[in-house]
Amino acid sequence: MKKQFLQWLGAALVAIAVLPVPAWATGYTQTRYPIILVHGLFGFDKIGPVEYFYGIPEALRADGAQVYVAEVSAANSTEVRGEQLLTYVKQVLAATGASKVNLIGHSHGGPTIRYVASVAPQLVASVTSVAGPNKGAAVADVLRGVVTPGSLSQAVLGTVVNSFTTLIEVLSGSPNDPQNSIAALDSLTTAGMAKFNLAHPEGVPATACGEGAYQVGGVYYFSWSGGQPLTNFLDPSDASMGLLSLAYGGATNDGLVGSCSSHLGQVIRDNYGMNHLDEVNQLLGLVNIFETNPKTVYRQQANRLQGLGL
């Protein structure tokens, strides 16, 4: 009898050890798997005191989240950025001993994290696309219409923008990732994203403005975005968001990405009073004071993942 009891006790302890920590025993943002934040076009981890995800990693870590900020090419195709991110994910897994990660990507970071989840779903617990142009961006279409493939204007634009993104990499102290602004532009057009979605369809809505599958291949898919280009008259970047929003012809957008295009998997919300920069708490926290603070939205998402045991 004693031997049977000890065997039962040992089995019970093993079972308890492999179960996820219950939510009541954790901090509000403490997820089972590490969170990796992934920047968009022209993005970086940190330049001096300025973070791309301004104040967001700290807000998540404050209540238990294990957060990493990836740095991939500031401008390149989704596939190139995706392979860079896949390498980074494997490094995080090796460093932490975790079996999976939760990926959160802003703007071009959205398709970038989708790539990793598509080619290596066994390494990814969840994908959260923040204003990802999952069906393309009208702004990219307009620019592609002006910059003809093979033209002098394309050569000049490519050289200037590649120089700019290389400077971003140098200032942020990142590895010398390859820069290809024309490949980035082509990736972000409606046609480019349509081609990408054929190869990586997970979570993409079948309808123009619906939701996609909530879970594919064991990976949970979420999305959210803003829908208000002008949000704070003190923010000098608002003017550019307002101007760029004209490309959408009145359709709801955040200044760079249409709300419907941002949909992926479970749509948390697509009309926050935020523009494309507000979604990462920029410029330096000058966001809409009448809307939920973006840091809070990230914290809520971490808590949502926690509730799912992720």
Coordinates of N, CA, C and O in Angstrom, one line a residue, residues 110-283:
G110 N 3.6 42.5 -38.9 CA 2.5 41.6 -38.9 C 2.7 40.5 -39.9 O 2.8 39.3 -39.5
P111 N 2.9 40.7 -41.2 CA 3.3 39.7 -42.1 C 4.5 38.9 -41.8 O 4.7 37.8 -42.0
T112 N 5.5 39.7 -41.2 CA 6.8 39.0 -40.8 C 6.6 37.9 -39.8 O 7.1 36.8 -39.9
I113 N 5.7 38.2 -38.8 CA 5.5 37.1 -37.8 C 4.6 36.0 -38.3 O 4.7 34.8 -38.0
R114 N 3.7 36.4 -39.3 CA 2.9 35.4 -39.9 C 3.8 34.4 -40.7 O 3.5 33.2 -40.7
Y115 N 4.9 34.9 -41.3 CA 5.8 34.0 -42.0 C 6.4 32.9 -41.1 O 6.4 31.7 -41.4
V116 N 6.8 33.4 -39.9 CA 7.5 32.4 -39.0 C 6.4 31.4 -38.5 O 6.7 30.2 -38.5
A117 N 5.2 31.8 -38.2 CA 4.2 30.9 -37.8 C 3.8 29.9 -38.8 O 3.4 28.8 -38.6
S118 N 3.9 30.4 -40.1 CA 3.5 29.5 -41.2 C 4.6 28.4 -41.5 O 4.3 27.3 -41.7
V119 N 5.9 28.8 -41.4 CA 6.9 27.8 -41.8 C 7.4 27.0 -40.6 O 8.0 26.0 -40.7
A120 N 7.2 27.6 -39.4 CA 7.6 26.8 -38.2 C 6.5 26.9 -37.1 O 6.8 27.5 -36.0
P121 N 5.3 26.4 -37.3 CA 4.3 26.6 -36.3 C 4.5 25.9 -35.0 O 4.0 26.3 -34.0
Q122 N 5.4 24.9 -35.0 CA 5.8 24.2 -33.8 C 6.5 25.1 -32.8 O 6.6 24.8 -31.6
L123 N 7.0 26.3 -33.3 CA 7.8 27.2 -32.4 C 6.9 28.4 -31.9 O 7.4 29.2 -31.1
V124 N 5.7 28.5 -32.4 CA 4.9 29.7 -32.1 C 3.6 29.3 -31.4 O 2.8 28.4 -31.9
A125 N 3.3 30.0 -30.3 CA 2.0 29.8 -29.6 C 0.9 30.7 -30.1 O -0.2 30.3 -30.2
S126 N 1.3 31.9 -30.4 CA 0.3 32.9 -30.9 C 0.9 33.9 -31.8 O 2.1 34.2 -31.7
V127 N 0.1 34.5 -32.7 CA 0.5 35.6 -33.5 C -0.5 36.7 -33.3 O -1.7 36.5 -33.3
T128 N 0.0 37.9 -33.0 CA -0.9 39.1 -32.9 C -0.4 40.2 -33.8 O 0.7 40.7 -33.7
S129 N -1.2 40.4 -34.8 CA -0.9 41.4 -35.8 C -1.5 42.8 -35.5 O -2.7 42.9 -35.3
V130 N -0.6 43.8 -35.2 CA -1.0 45.1 -34.9 C -0.9 46.0 -36.1 O 0.2 46.3 -36.6
A131 N -2.1 46.3 -36.7 CA -2.1 47.2 -37.9 C -1.2 46.6 -39.0 O -0.6 47.3 -39.7
G132 N -1.2 45.3 -39.1 CA -0.5 44.6 -40.2 C -1.3 44.8 -41.5 O -2.5 44.6 -41.5
P133 N -0.6 45.1 -42.6 CA -1.3 45.2 -43.9 C -1.5 43.9 -44.5 O -0.9 43.5 -45.5
N134 N -2.4 43.1 -43.9 CA -2.5 41.7 -44.3 C -3.1 41.4 -45.6 O -3.0 40.3 -46.2
K135 N -3.7 42.5 -46.2 CA -4.2 42.4 -47.6 C -3.6 43.5 -48.4 O -4.2 43.9 -49.4
G136 N -2.5 44.1 -47.9 CA -1.9 45.2 -48.6 C -2.2 46.5 -48.1 O -3.2 46.7 -47.4
A137 N -1.5 47.5 -48.5 CA -1.7 48.9 -48.1 C -1.9 49.8 -49.3 O -1.1 49.8 -50.2
A138 N -2.9 50.6 -49.3 CA -3.2 51.5 -50.5 C -2.1 52.5 -50.7 O -1.8 52.9 -51.8
V139 N -1.5 52.9 -49.6 CA -0.3 53.9 -49.7 C 0.8 53.2 -50.5 O 1.4 53.9 -51.4
A140 N 1.1 51.9 -50.3 CA 2.1 51.2 -51.1 C 1.7 51.1 -52.5 O 2.5 51.3 -53.5
D141 N 0.4 50.9 -52.8 CA -0.1 50.8 -54.2 C 0.1 52.2 -54.9 O 0.5 52.2 -56.1
V142 N -0.2 53.2 -54.2 CA -0.1 54.6 -54.8 C 1.4 54.8 -55.2 O 1.8 55.3 -56.3
L143 N 2.3 54.5 -54.2 CA 3.7 54.7 -54.4 C 4.2 53.8 -55.6 O 5.0 54.3 -56.4
R144 N 3.8 52.6 -55.6 CA 4.2 51.7 -56.7 C 3.7 52.2 -58.0 O 4.4 52.0 -59.1
G145 N 2.6 52.8 -58.1 CA 2.1 53.4 -59.3 C 2.9 54.5 -59.8 O 3.0 54.8 -61.1
V146 N 3.5 55.2 -58.9 CA 4.4 56.4 -59.3 C 5.8 55.9 -59.7 O 6.4 56.4 -60.6
V147 N 6.3 55.0 -58.9 CA 7.6 54.4 -59.1 C 7.6 53.2 -60.0 O 7.3 52.1 -59.5
T148 N 7.8 53.4 -61.3 CA 7.7 52.3 -62.2 C 8.9 51.3 -62.1 O 10.0 51.8 -62.0
P149 N 8.6 50.0 -62.1 CA 9.7 49.0 -62.1 C 10.7 49.3 -63.2 O 10.4 49.5 -64.3
G150 N 12.0 49.3 -62.8 CA 13.1 49.4 -63.8 C 13.4 50.9 -64.1 O 14.3 51.1 -64.9
S151 N 12.6 51.8 -63.6 CA 12.8 53.2 -63.9 C 13.9 53.9 -63.1 O 14.4 53.4 -62.1
L152 N 14.3 55.1 -63.6 CA 15.3 55.9 -62.9 C 14.8 56.3 -61.5 O 15.5 56.3 -60.5
S153 N 13.5 56.6 -61.5 CA 12.9 57.0 -60.2 C 13.0 55.8 -59.2 O 13.2 56.1 -58.0
Q154 N 12.8 54.6 -59.6 CA 13.0 53.5 -58.7 C 14.4 53.3 -58.2 O 14.6 53.1 -57.0
A155 N 15.3 53.5 -59.1 CA 16.8 53.4 -58.7 C 17.1 54.5 -57.7 O 17.8 54.2 -56.7
V156 N 16.7 55.7 -57.9 CA 17.0 56.8 -57.0 C 16.3 56.5 -55.7 O 16.9 56.7 -54.6
L157 N 15.0 56.2 -55.7 CA 14.3 55.9 -54.5 C 14.9 54.8 -53.7 O 15.1 54.9 -52.5
G158 N 15.3 53.7 -54.4 CA 15.9 52.6 -53.7 C 17.2 53.0 -53.0 O 17.5 52.6 -51.9
T159 N 18.0 53.8 -53.7 CA 19.3 54.2 -53.2 C 19.1 55.1 -51.9 O 19.8 54.9 -50.9
V160 N 18.2 56.0 -52.1 CA 18.0 57.0 -50.9 C 17.5 56.3 -49.7 O 18.0 56.4 -48.6
V161 N 16.4 55.5 -49.9 CA 15.8 54.8 -48.8 C 16.7 53.7 -48.2 O 16.8 53.6 -47.0
N162 N 17.4 53.0 -49.0 CA 18.4 52.0 -48.5 C 19.4 52.7 -47.6 O 19.9 52.1 -46.6
S163 N 19.9 53.8 -48.0 CA 20.9 54.6 -47.2 C 20.3 55.0 -45.9 O 20.9 54.9 -44.8
F164 N 19.0 55.4 -45.9 CA 18.3 55.8 -44.7 C 18.2 54.7 -43.7 O 18.4 54.8 -42.5
T165 N 17.7 53.5 -44.3 CA 17.5 52.4 -43.4 C 18.8 51.8 -42.9 O 18.9 51.3 -41.8
T166 N 19.9 51.9 -43.7 CA 21.2 51.5 -43.2 C 21.6 52.4 -42.0 O 22.2 51.9 -41.0
L167 N 21.3 53.7 -42.1 CA 21.6 54.6 -41.0 C 20.9 54.2 -39.8 O 21.4 54.2 -38.7
I168 N 19.6 53.8 -39.9 CA 18.8 53.4 -38.8 C 19.5 52.2 -38.1 O 19.6 52.1 -36.9
E169 N 20.0 51.2 -38.9 CA 20.6 50.1 -38.4 C 21.9 50.4 -37.6 O 22.1 49.9 -36.5
V170 N 22.6 51.4 -38.2 CA 23.9 51.8 -37.5 C 23.6 52.5 -36.2 O 24.2 52.2 -35.1
L171 N 22.6 53.4 -36.2 CA 22.2 54.1 -35.0 C 21.7 53.2 -33.9 O 21.8 53.5 -32.7
S172 N 21.0 52.2 -34.3 CA 20.4 51.3 -33.3 C 21.4 50.2 -32.8 O 21.0 49.4 -32.0
G173 N 22.6 50.2 -33.4 CA 23.6 49.2 -33.0 C 23.2 47.8 -33.4 O 23.7 46.8 -32.7
S174 N 22.4 47.6 -34.4 CA 22.0 46.3 -34.8 C 23.0 45.6 -35.7 O 23.9 46.3 -36.3
P175 N 22.9 44.3 -36.0 CA 23.7 43.7 -37.0 C 23.5 44.3 -38.4 O 22.5 45.0 -38.6
N176 N 24.4 44.1 -39.2 CA 24.3 44.7 -40.6 C 23.3 43.9 -41.4 O 23.8 43.2 -42.4
D177 N 22.1 44.1 -41.2 CA 21.0 43.3 -41.9 C 20.9 44.0 -43.3 O 21.0 45.2 -43.5
P178 N 20.7 43.1 -44.3 CA 20.5 43.7 -45.7 C 19.3 44.5 -45.8 O 18.3 44.3 -45.2
Q179 N 19.4 45.6 -46.6 CA 18.3 46.5 -46.9 C 17.9 46.5 -48.3 O 18.7 46.5 -49.2
N180 N 16.6 46.4 -48.6 CA 16.1 46.4 -49.9 C 14.7 47.0 -49.9 O 13.7 46.3 -49.7
S181 N 14.7 48.3 -50.0 CA 13.4 49.1 -49.9 C 12.4 48.8 -51.0 O 11.2 48.8 -50.8
I182 N 12.9 48.5 -52.2 CA 12.0 48.1 -53.3 C 11.3 46.8 -53.0 O 10.1 46.6 -53.3
A183 N 12.1 45.9 -52.5 CA 11.5 44.6 -52.1 C 10.4 44.8 -51.0 O 9.4 44.1 -51.0
A184 N 10.7 45.7 -50.1 CA 9.7 46.0 -49.0 C 8.5 46.6 -49.6 O 7.4 46.2 -49.2
L185 N 8.6 47.5 -50.5 CA 7.5 48.1 -51.2 C 6.6 47.1 -51.9 O 5.4 47.1 -51.7
D186 N 7.3 46.3 -52.7 CA 6.5 45.2 -53.4 C 5.8 44.3 -52.5 O 4.7 43.8 -52.8
S187 N 6.4 44.0 -51.3 CA 5.7 43.1 -50.4 C 4.5 43.7 -49.8 O 3.5 43.0 -49.4
L188 N 4.5 45.0 -49.6 CA 3.4 45.7 -48.9 C 2.2 46.1 -49.9 O 1.2 46.6 -49.4
T189 N 2.4 46.0 -51.2 CA 1.3 46.3 -52.1 C 0.2 45.3 -52.0 O 0.4 44.2 -51.5
T190 N -1.0 45.6 -52.5 CA -2.1 44.7 -52.5 C -1.7 43.4 -53.3 O -2.0 42.3 -52.8
A191 N -1.0 43.6 -54.4 CA -0.6 42.4 -55.2 C 0.4 41.6 -54.5 O 0.4 40.3 -54.5
G192 N 1.4 42.3 -53.8 CA 2.4 41.6 -53.1 C 1.9 40.8 -51.9 O 2.3 39.6 -51.7
M193 N 0.9 41.3 -51.2 CA 0.3 40.6 -50.1 C -0.6 39.5 -50.6 O -0.7 38.4 -49.9
A194 N -1.3 39.7 -51.7 CA -2.1 38.6 -52.3 C -1.2 37.4 -52.6 O -1.6 36.2 -52.3
K195 N -0.1 37.6 -53.2 CA 0.9 36.5 -53.5 C 1.4 35.9 -52.2 O 1.5 34.6 -52.1
F196 N 1.7 36.7 -51.2 CA 2.2 36.2 -49.9 C 1.1 35.3 -49.2 O 1.4 34.2 -48.7
N197 N -0.1 35.8 -49.3 CA -1.2 35.1 -48.7 C -1.5 33.7 -49.3 O -2.0 32.8 -48.6
L198 N -1.2 33.6 -50.6 CA -1.4 32.3 -51.2 C -0.5 31.2 -50.6 O -0.8 30.1 -50.4
A199 N 0.7 31.7 -50.3 CA 1.7 30.8 -49.7 C 1.6 30.6 -48.2 O 1.9 29.6 -47.6
H200 N 1.0 31.7 -47.5 CA 0.9 31.7 -46.1 C -0.5 32.2 -45.7 O -0.7 33.3 -45.2
P201 N -1.5 31.3 -45.9 CA -2.9 31.8 -45.7 C -3.4 31.8 -44.3 O -4.6 32.2 -44.0
E202 N -2.7 31.3 -43.3 CA -3.2 31.1 -42.0 C -3.7 32.3 -41.4 O -3.0 33.3 -41.3
G203 N -5.0 32.3 -40.9 CA -5.6 33.4 -40.2 C -6.2 34.5 -41.1 O -6.8 35.4 -40.6
V204 N -5.9 34.4 -42.4 CA -6.4 35.5 -43.3 C -7.9 35.3 -43.6 O -8.3 34.2 -43.9
P205 N -8.7 36.4 -43.4 CA -10.1 36.3 -43.6 C -10.4 36.0 -45.1 O -9.8 36.4 -46.0
A206 N -11.5 35.2 -45.3 CA -11.9 34.8 -46.7 C -12.7 35.9 -47.3 O -12.8 36.0 -48.5
T207 N -13.3 36.8 -46.4 CA -14.0 37.9 -46.9 C -13.2 39.2 -46.8 O -12.2 39.3 -46.2
A208 N -13.8 40.3 -47.4 CA -13.0 41.5 -47.5 C -12.8 42.2 -46.1 O -11.7 42.8 -45.9
C209 N -13.7 42.0 -45.2 CA -13.5 42.7 -43.9 C -14.0 41.8 -42.8 O -14.5 42.3 -41.8
G210 N -13.8 40.5 -42.9 CA -14.3 39.6 -41.9 C -13.1 39.1 -41.0 O -12.1 39.8 -40.9
E211 N -13.4 38.1 -40.3 CA -12.4 37.5 -39.4 C -11.8 36.2 -40.1 O -12.5 35.6 -40.9
G212 N -10.6 35.8 -39.7 CA -10.0 34.6 -40.2 C -10.1 33.5 -39.1 O -10.7 33.7 -38.0
A213 N -9.5 32.4 -39.4 CA -9.5 31.3 -38.4 C -8.8 31.7 -37.2 O -7.7 32.3 -37.2
Y214 N -9.4 31.4 -36.0 CA -8.8 31.8 -34.8 C -7.6 30.9 -34.4 O -6.7 31.4 -33.7
Q215 N -7.5 29.7 -34.9 CA -6.4 28.8 -34.6 C -6.1 28.0 -35.8 O -7.0 27.4 -36.4
V216 N -4.9 27.9 -36.2 CA -4.4 27.1 -37.3 C -3.1 26.4 -36.9 O -2.2 27.0 -36.5
G217 N -3.1 25.1 -37.0 CA -1.9 24.3 -36.7 C -1.4 24.5 -35.3 O -0.2 24.5 -35.1
G218 N -2.3 24.7 -34.4 CA -1.9 24.9 -33.0 C -1.5 26.3 -32.6 O -1.2 26.6 -31.5
V219 N -1.6 27.3 -33.6 CA -1.2 28.7 -33.4 C -2.5 29.5 -33.3 O -3.3 29.4 -34.2
Y220 N -2.6 30.4 -32.3 CA -3.7 31.3 -32.2 C -3.4 32.6 -32.9 O -2.3 33.1 -32.9
Y221 N -4.4 33.1 -33.6 CA -4.2 34.3 -34.4 C -5.1 35.4 -33.9 O -6.3 35.2 -33.8
F222 N -4.5 36.6 -33.8 CA -5.3 37.8 -33.3 C -4.8 39.0 -34.1 O -3.8 39.0 -34.7
S223 N -5.7 40.0 -34.1 CA -5.3 41.3 -34.7 C -6.1 42.5 -34.1 O -7.2 42.3 -33.5
W224 N -5.4 43.6 -34.1 CA -6.1 44.9 -33.7 C -5.4 46.0 -34.4 O -4.3 45.9 -34.9
S225 N -6.1 47.1 -34.6 CA -5.6 48.3 -35.2 C -6.3 49.6 -34.9 O -7.4 49.5 -34.3
G226 N -5.8 50.7 -35.2 CA -6.4 52.0 -35.0 C -7.2 52.3 -36.3 O -7.1 51.7 -37.3
G227 N -8.0 53.4 -36.1 CA -8.8 53.8 -37.3 C -9.0 55.3 -37.3 O -10.0 55.8 -37.8
Q228 N -8.0 56.1 -36.8 CA -8.1 57.5 -36.7 C -6.8 58.2 -36.9 O -5.9 58.2 -36.1
P229 N -6.6 58.7 -38.2 CA -5.3 59.3 -38.5 C -4.8 60.5 -37.7 O -3.7 60.6 -37.4
L230 N -5.8 61.3 -37.3 CA -5.5 62.5 -36.5 C -5.9 62.3 -35.1 O -7.1 62.2 -34.8
T231 N -5.0 62.4 -34.1 CA -5.4 62.0 -32.7 C -4.9 63.0 -31.7 O -5.4 63.1 -30.6
N232 N -3.8 63.8 -32.0 CA -3.3 64.6 -31.0 C -2.6 65.8 -31.6 O -1.6 65.7 -32.3
F233 N -3.1 67.0 -31.5 CA -2.6 68.2 -32.2 C -1.2 68.6 -31.8 O -0.5 69.3 -32.5
L234 N -0.8 68.0 -30.6 CA 0.6 68.3 -30.2 C 1.6 67.4 -30.9 O 2.8 67.7 -30.8
D235 N 1.2 66.4 -31.5 CA 2.0 65.4 -32.2 C 2.4 65.8 -33.6 O 1.5 65.8 -34.4
P236 N 3.6 66.2 -33.9 CA 4.0 66.7 -35.2 C 3.8 65.6 -36.3 O 3.7 66.0 -37.5
S237 N 3.8 64.4 -35.9 CA 3.7 63.3 -36.9 C 2.2 63.1 -37.4 O 2.0 62.4 -38.4
D238 N 1.3 63.7 -36.7 CA -0.1 63.6 -37.1 C -0.4 64.1 -38.5 O -1.2 63.5 -39.2
A239 N 0.2 65.2 -38.9 CA 0.0 65.8 -40.2 C 0.3 64.8 -41.3 O -0.5 64.7 -42.3
S240 N 1.4 64.1 -41.2 CA 1.7 63.1 -42.2 C 0.7 62.0 -42.2 O 0.4 61.5 -43.3
M241 N 0.3 61.5 -41.1 CA -0.8 60.5 -41.0 C -2.0 60.9 -41.7 O -2.7 60.2 -42.5
G242 N -2.4 62.2 -41.5 CA -3.6 62.7 -42.1 C -3.5 62.8 -43.6 O -4.4 62.5 -44.3
L243 N -2.3 63.2 -44.1 CA -2.1 63.3 -45.5 C -2.1 61.9 -46.2 O -2.8 61.7 -47.2
L244 N -1.4 61.0 -45.6 CA -1.3 59.6 -46.2 C -2.7 58.9 -46.1 O -3.0 58.1 -47.0
S245 N -3.5 59.3 -45.2 CA -4.9 58.6 -45.1 C -5.7 58.9 -46.3 O -6.7 58.2 -46.6
L246 N -5.4 60.0 -47.1 CA -6.2 60.3 -48.2 C -6.2 59.2 -49.3 O -7.1 59.1 -50.1
A247 N -5.2 58.4 -49.2 CA -5.0 57.3 -50.2 C -6.2 56.3 -50.1 O -6.4 55.5 -51.0
Y248 N -6.9 56.3 -48.9 CA -7.9 55.3 -48.7 C -9.3 55.8 -49.1 O -10.3 55.1 -48.9
G249 N -9.4 57.0 -49.6 CA -10.7 57.4 -50.2 C -11.9 57.4 -49.2 O -13.0 57.1 -49.6
G250 N -11.6 57.7 -48.0 CA -12.7 57.7 -47.0 C -12.9 56.5 -46.2 O -13.6 56.5 -45.2
A251 N -12.3 55.4 -46.6 CA -12.4 54.1 -45.9 C -11.6 54.2 -44.6 O -10.6 54.9 -44.5
T252 N -12.1 53.6 -43.5 CA -11.5 53.7 -42.2 C -10.0 53.2 -42.3 O -9.8 52.1 -42.8
N253 N -9.1 54.0 -41.7 CA -7.7 53.6 -41.7 C -7.0 54.3 -40.6 O -7.5 55.2 -40.0
D254 N -5.7 53.9 -40.4 CA -4.9 54.5 -39.3 C -3.9 55.5 -39.9 O -3.0 56.0 -39.2
G255 N -4.0 55.8 -41.2 CA -3.0 56.7 -41.8 C -2.1 56.0 -42.8 O -1.6 56.6 -43.7
L256 N -1.9 54.7 -42.5 CA -1.0 53.9 -43.4 C -1.7 52.6 -43.8 O -1.4 52.0 -44.8
V257 N -2.5 52.0 -42.9 CA -3.1 50.7 -43.2 C -4.6 50.8 -43.0 O -5.1 51.4 -42.0
G258 N -5.4 50.3 -44.0 CA -6.8 50.2 -43.9 C -7.3 49.3 -42.8 O -6.7 48.2 -42.6
S259 N -8.3 49.6 -42.1 CA -8.8 48.8 -41.0 C -9.2 47.4 -41.4 O -8.8 46.4 -40.7
C260 N -9.8 47.2 -42.6 CA -10.2 45.9 -43.0 C -9.0 45.1 -43.4 O -8.9 43.9 -43.1
S261 N -8.0 45.7 -44.0 CA -6.7 45.0 -44.3 C -6.0 44.5 -43.1 O -5.2 43.5 -43.2
S262 N -6.2 45.2 -42.0 CA -5.5 44.8 -40.7 C -6.1 43.5 -40.1 O -5.5 42.9 -39.2
H263 N -7.2 43.0 -40.6 CA -7.9 41.9 -40.0 C -7.0 40.6 -40.2 O -6.5 40.3 -41.3
L264 N -6.9 39.8 -39.1 CA -6.3 38.5 -39.1 C -6.8 37.7 -37.9 O -6.9 38.2 -36.8
G265 N -7.2 36.5 -38.2 CA -7.7 35.7 -37.1 C -8.8 36.4 -36.3 O -9.8 36.9 -36.9
Q266 N -8.8 36.3 -35.0 CA -9.7 37.0 -34.1 C -9.5 38.5 -34.1 O -8.4 38.9 -33.6
V267 N -10.4 39.3 -34.5 CA -10.2 40.7 -34.6 C -10.7 41.3 -33.2 O -11.8 41.3 -32.9
I268 N -9.7 41.8 -32.5 CA -10.0 42.3 -31.2 C -10.7 43.7 -31.3 O -11.8 43.9 -30.7
R269 N -10.2 44.5 -32.2 CA -10.8 45.8 -32.5 C -10.1 46.4 -33.7 O -8.8 46.2 -33.8
D270 N -10.8 47.1 -34.6 CA -10.1 47.7 -35.7 C -10.3 49.2 -35.8 O -10.0 49.8 -36.9
N271 N -10.8 49.8 -34.8 CA -11.2 51.2 -34.8 C -10.8 52.0 -33.6 O -11.5 52.9 -33.2
Y272 N -9.7 51.5 -32.9 CA -9.2 52.3 -31.8 C -8.9 53.8 -32.3 O -8.6 54.0 -33.5
G273 N -9.1 54.7 -31.4 CA -8.8 56.1 -31.8 C -7.3 56.3 -31.8 O -6.7 57.1 -31.0
M274 N -6.6 55.6 -32.7 CA -5.1 55.7 -32.8 C -4.8 55.7 -34.3 O -5.5 55.2 -35.1
N275 N -3.6 56.4 -34.6 CA -3.1 56.3 -35.9 C -1.9 55.3 -35.9 O -1.7 54.6 -34.9
H276 N -1.2 55.1 -37.0 CA -0.3 54.1 -37.2 C 0.9 54.2 -36.2 O 1.5 53.1 -35.8
L277 N 1.2 55.4 -35.8 CA 2.3 55.6 -34.9 C 1.8 55.4 -33.4 O 2.6 54.9 -32.5
D278 N 0.6 55.9 -33.2 CA 0.0 55.7 -31.8 C 0.0 54.2 -31.4 O 0.2 53.9 -30.2
E279 N -0.1 53.3 -32.3 CA -0.2 51.9 -32.0 C 1.0 51.4 -31.4 O 1.0 50.3 -30.7
V280 N 2.1 52.1 -31.5 CA 3.4 51.7 -30.8 C 3.8 52.8 -29.8 O 4.9 53.0 -29.4
N281 N 2.8 53.6 -29.4 CA 3.0 54.6 -28.4 C 3.9 55.8 -28.8 O 4.6 56.4 -28.0
Q282 N 3.9 56.0 -30.1 CA 4.7 57.1 -30.7 C 3.8 58.2 -31.1 O 2.6 58.0 -31.3
L283 N 4.2 59.4 -31.2 CA 5.6 59.9 -31.0 C 5.9 60.2 -29.6 O 5.2 61.1 -29.0

